[in-house]
mmCIF file of C-alpha atoms and ligand atoms in Angstrom:
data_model
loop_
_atom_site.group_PDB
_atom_site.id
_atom_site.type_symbol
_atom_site.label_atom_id
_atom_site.label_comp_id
_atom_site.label_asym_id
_atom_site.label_seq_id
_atom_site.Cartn_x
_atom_site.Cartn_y
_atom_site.Cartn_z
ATOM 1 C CA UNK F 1 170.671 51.501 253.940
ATOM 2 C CA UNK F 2 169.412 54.765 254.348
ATOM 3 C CA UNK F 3 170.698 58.113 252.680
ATOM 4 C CA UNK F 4 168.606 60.979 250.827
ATOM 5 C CA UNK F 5 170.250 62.999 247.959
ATOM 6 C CA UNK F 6 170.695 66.009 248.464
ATOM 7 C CA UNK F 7 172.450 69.321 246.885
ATOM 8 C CA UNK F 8 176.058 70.811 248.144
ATOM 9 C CA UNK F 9 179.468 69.366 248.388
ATOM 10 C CA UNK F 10 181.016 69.433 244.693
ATOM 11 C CA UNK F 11 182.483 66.609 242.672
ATOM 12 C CA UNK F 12 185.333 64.578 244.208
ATOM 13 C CA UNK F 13 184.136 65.503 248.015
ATOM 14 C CA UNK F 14 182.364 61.741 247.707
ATOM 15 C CA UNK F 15 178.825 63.366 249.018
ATOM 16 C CA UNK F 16 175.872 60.960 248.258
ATOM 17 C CA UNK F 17 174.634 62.296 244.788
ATOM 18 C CA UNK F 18 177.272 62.578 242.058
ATOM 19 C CA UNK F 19 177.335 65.925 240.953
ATOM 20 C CA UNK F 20 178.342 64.973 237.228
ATOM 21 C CA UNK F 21 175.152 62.790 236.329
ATOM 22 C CA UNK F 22 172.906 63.325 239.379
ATOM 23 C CA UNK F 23 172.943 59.376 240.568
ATOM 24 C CA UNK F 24 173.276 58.886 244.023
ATOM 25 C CA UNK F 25 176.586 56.494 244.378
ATOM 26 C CA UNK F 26 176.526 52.952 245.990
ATOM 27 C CA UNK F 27 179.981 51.578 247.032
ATOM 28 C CA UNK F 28 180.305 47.991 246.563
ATOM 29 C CA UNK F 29 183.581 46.338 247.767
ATOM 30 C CA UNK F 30 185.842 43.679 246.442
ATOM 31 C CA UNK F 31 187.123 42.374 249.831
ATOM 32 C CA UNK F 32 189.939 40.278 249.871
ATOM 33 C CA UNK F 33 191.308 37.640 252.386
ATOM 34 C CA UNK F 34 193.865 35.269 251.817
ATOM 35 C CA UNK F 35 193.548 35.594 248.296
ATOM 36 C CA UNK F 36 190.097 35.132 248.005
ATOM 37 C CA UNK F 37 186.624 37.429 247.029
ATOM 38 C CA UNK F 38 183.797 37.518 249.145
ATOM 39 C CA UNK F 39 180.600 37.486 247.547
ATOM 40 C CA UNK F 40 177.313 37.964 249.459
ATOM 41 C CA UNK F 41 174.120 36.431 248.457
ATOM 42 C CA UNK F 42 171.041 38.585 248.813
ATOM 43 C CA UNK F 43 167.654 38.176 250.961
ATOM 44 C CA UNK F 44 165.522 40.896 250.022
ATOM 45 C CA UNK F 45 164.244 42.466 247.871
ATOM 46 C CA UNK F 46 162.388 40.109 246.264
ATOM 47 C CA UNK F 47 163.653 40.769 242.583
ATOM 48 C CA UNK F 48 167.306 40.797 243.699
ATOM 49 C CA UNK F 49 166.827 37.714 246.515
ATOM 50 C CA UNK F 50 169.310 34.811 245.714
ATOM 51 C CA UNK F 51 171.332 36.607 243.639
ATOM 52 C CA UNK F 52 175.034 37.379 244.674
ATOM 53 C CA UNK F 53 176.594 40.945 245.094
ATOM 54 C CA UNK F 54 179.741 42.892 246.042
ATOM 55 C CA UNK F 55 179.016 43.813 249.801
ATOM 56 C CA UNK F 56 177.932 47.732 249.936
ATOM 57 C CA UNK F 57 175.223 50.235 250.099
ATOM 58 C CA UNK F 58 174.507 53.906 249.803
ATOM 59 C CA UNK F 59 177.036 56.433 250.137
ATOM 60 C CA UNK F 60 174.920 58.909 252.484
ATOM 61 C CA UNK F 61 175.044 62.989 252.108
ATOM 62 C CA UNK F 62 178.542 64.309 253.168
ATOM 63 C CA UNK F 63 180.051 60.510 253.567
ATOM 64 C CA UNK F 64 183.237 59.599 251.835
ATOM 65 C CA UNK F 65 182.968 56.783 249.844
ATOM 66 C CA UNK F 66 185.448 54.894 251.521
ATOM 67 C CA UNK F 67 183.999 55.811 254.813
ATOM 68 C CA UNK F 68 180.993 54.314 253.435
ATOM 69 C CA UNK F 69 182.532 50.988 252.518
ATOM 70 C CA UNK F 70 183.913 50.471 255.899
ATOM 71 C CA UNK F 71 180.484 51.536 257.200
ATOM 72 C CA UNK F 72 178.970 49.217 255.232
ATOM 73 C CA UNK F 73 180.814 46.120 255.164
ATOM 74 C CA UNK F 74 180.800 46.940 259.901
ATOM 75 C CA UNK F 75 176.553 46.530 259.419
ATOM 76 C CA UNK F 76 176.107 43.807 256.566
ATOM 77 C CA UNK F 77 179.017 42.072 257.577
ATOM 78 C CA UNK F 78 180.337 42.240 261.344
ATOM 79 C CA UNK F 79 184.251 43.084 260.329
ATOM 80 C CA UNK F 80 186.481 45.599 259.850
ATOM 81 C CA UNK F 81 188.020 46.500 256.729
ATOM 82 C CA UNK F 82 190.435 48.791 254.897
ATOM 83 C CA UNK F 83 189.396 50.294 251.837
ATOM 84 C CA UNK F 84 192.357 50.200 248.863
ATOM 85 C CA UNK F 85 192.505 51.086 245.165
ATOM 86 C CA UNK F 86 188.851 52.374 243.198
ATOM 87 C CA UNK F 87 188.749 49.632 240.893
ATOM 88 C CA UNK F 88 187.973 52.059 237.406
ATOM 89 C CA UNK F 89 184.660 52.020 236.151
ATOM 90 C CA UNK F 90 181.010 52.784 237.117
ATOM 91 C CA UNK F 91 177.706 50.187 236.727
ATOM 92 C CA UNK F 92 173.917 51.561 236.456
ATOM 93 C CA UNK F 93 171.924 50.160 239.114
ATOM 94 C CA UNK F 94 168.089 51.232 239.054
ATOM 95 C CA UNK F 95 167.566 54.358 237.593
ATOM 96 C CA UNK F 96 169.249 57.227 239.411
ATOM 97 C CA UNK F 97 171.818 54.947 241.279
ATOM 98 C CA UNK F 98 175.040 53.832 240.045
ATOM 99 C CA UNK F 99 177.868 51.263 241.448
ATOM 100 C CA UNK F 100 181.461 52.217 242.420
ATOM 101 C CA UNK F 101 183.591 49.436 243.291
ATOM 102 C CA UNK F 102 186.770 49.572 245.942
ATOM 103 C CA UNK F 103 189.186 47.248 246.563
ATOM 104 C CA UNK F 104 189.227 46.234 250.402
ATOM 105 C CA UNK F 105 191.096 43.630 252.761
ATOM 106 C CA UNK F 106 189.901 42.438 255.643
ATOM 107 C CA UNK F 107 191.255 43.174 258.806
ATOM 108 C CA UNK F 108 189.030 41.605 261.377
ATOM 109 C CA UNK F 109 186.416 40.022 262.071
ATOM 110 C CA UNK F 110 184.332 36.839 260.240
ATOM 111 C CA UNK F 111 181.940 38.019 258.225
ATOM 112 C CA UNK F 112 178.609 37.211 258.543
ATOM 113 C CA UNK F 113 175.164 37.628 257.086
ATOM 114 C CA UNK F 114 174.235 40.001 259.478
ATOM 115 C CA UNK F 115 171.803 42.529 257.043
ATOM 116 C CA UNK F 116 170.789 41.941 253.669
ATOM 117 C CA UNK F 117 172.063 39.129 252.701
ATOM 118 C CA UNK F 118 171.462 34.952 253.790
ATOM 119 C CA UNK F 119 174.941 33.444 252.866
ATOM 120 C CA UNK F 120 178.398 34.018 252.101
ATOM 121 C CA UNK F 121 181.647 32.647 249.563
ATOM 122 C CA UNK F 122 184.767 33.383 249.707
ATOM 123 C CA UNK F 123 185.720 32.707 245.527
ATOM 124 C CA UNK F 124 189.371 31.303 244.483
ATOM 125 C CA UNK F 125 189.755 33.422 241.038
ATOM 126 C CA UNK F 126 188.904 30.200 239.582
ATOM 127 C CA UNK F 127 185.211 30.439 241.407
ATOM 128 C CA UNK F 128 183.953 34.012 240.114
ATOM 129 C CA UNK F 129 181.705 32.230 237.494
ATOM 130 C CA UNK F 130 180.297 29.646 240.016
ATOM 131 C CA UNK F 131 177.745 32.003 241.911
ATOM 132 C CA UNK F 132 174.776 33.746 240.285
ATOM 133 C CA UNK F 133 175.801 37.486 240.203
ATOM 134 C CA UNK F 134 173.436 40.223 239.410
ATOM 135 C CA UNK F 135 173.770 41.879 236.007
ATOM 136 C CA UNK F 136 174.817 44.859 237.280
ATOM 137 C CA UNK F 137 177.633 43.410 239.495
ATOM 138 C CA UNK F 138 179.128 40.668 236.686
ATOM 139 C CA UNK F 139 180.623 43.583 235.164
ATOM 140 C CA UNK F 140 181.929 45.111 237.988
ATOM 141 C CA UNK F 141 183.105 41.793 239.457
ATOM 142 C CA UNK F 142 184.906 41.274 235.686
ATOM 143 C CA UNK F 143 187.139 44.296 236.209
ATOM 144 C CA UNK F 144 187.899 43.740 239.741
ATOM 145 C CA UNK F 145 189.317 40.038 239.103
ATOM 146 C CA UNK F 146 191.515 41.645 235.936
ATOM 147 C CA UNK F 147 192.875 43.963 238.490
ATOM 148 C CA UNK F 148 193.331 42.403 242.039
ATOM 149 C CA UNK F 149 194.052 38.624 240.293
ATOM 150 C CA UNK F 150 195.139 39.599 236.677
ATOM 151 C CA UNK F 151 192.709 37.158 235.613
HETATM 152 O O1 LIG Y 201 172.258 48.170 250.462
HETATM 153 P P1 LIG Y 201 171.588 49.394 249.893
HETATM 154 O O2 LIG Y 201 170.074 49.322 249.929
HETATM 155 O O3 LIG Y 201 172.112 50.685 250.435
HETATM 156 O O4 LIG Y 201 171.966 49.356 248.334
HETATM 157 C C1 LIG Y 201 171.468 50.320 247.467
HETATM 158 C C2 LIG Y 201 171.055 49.691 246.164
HETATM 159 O O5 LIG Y 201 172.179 49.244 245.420
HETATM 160 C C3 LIG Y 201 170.157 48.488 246.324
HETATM 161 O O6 LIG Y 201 169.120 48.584 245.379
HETATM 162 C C4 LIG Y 201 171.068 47.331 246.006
HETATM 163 O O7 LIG Y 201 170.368 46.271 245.455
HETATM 164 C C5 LIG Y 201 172.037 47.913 245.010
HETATM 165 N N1 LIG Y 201 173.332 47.210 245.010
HETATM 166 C C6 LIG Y 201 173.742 46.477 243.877
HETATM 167 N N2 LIG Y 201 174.962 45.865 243.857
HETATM 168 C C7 LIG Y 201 175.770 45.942 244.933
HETATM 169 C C8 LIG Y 201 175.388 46.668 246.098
HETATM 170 C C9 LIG Y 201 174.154 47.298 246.084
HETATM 171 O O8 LIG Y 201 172.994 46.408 242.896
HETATM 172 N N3 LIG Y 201 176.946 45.323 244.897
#
């Protein structure tokens, strides 16, 4: 939710826009719990409802992108969480957005569908194929599992 892009902090400083191509940067985590993904099935909007995502949002103006994941995953979600390694890589979304993905573990809280989303899965790495992802988060999801399960 929310977050205008806006002109300032440099590269690195994890502002909303990224200074390098101009895209304003949505954090998406792969949270882990007992060995297990969560992936979050969206509501709304109507072109992306009932297709599953990596929990996140909008990194707003002078947010850190791992402030924004915790942010996040607190309003969709109802836990806390601690962000861990940037999992390399980064997905187009629409135009002028693009998807960073973090590692995270959970450290309380059960999540629930609070914003955004109508149900939840936590995946074995033998699951990650057996919910609908959207394009832009297969990849995304792909690279995660090769890092956090070596799958
Ligand atoms: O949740 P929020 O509206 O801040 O997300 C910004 C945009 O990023 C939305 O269009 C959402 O569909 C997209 N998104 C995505 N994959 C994710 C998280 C968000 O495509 N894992």
């Amino acid at each position: 939710p929310h977050g205008t892009a806006h002109h300032g902090a440099g590269p690195g400083h994890g502002t909303g826009p990224d200074h390098g191509t101009g895209a304003v940067v949505v954090v998406a985590a792969a949270l882990l719990d007992r060995g297990r993904l969560l992936a979050a099935r969206r509501s709304a909007p109507a072109d992306l409802a009932g297709r599953w995502e990596l929990p996140g949002g909008k990194v707003e103006p002078g947010e850190r992108p791992e402030d924004a994941l915790v942010r996040e995953l607190r309003e969709e979600l109802g836990v806390e969480a601690e962000p861990g390694e940037r999992i390399p890589g980064e997905w187009p979304l629409k135009p002028g957005y693009v998807l960073r993905v973090w590692s995270a573990r959970l450290l309380s809280g059960d999540p629930l569908p609070l914003e955004d989303h109508d149900e939840l899965r936590w995946l074995a790495p033998g699951e990650l194929d057996a919910v609908d992802w959207l394009d832009q988060d297969r990849p995304a999801v792909a690279e995660a599992a090769r890092r956090l399960f070596g799958a």
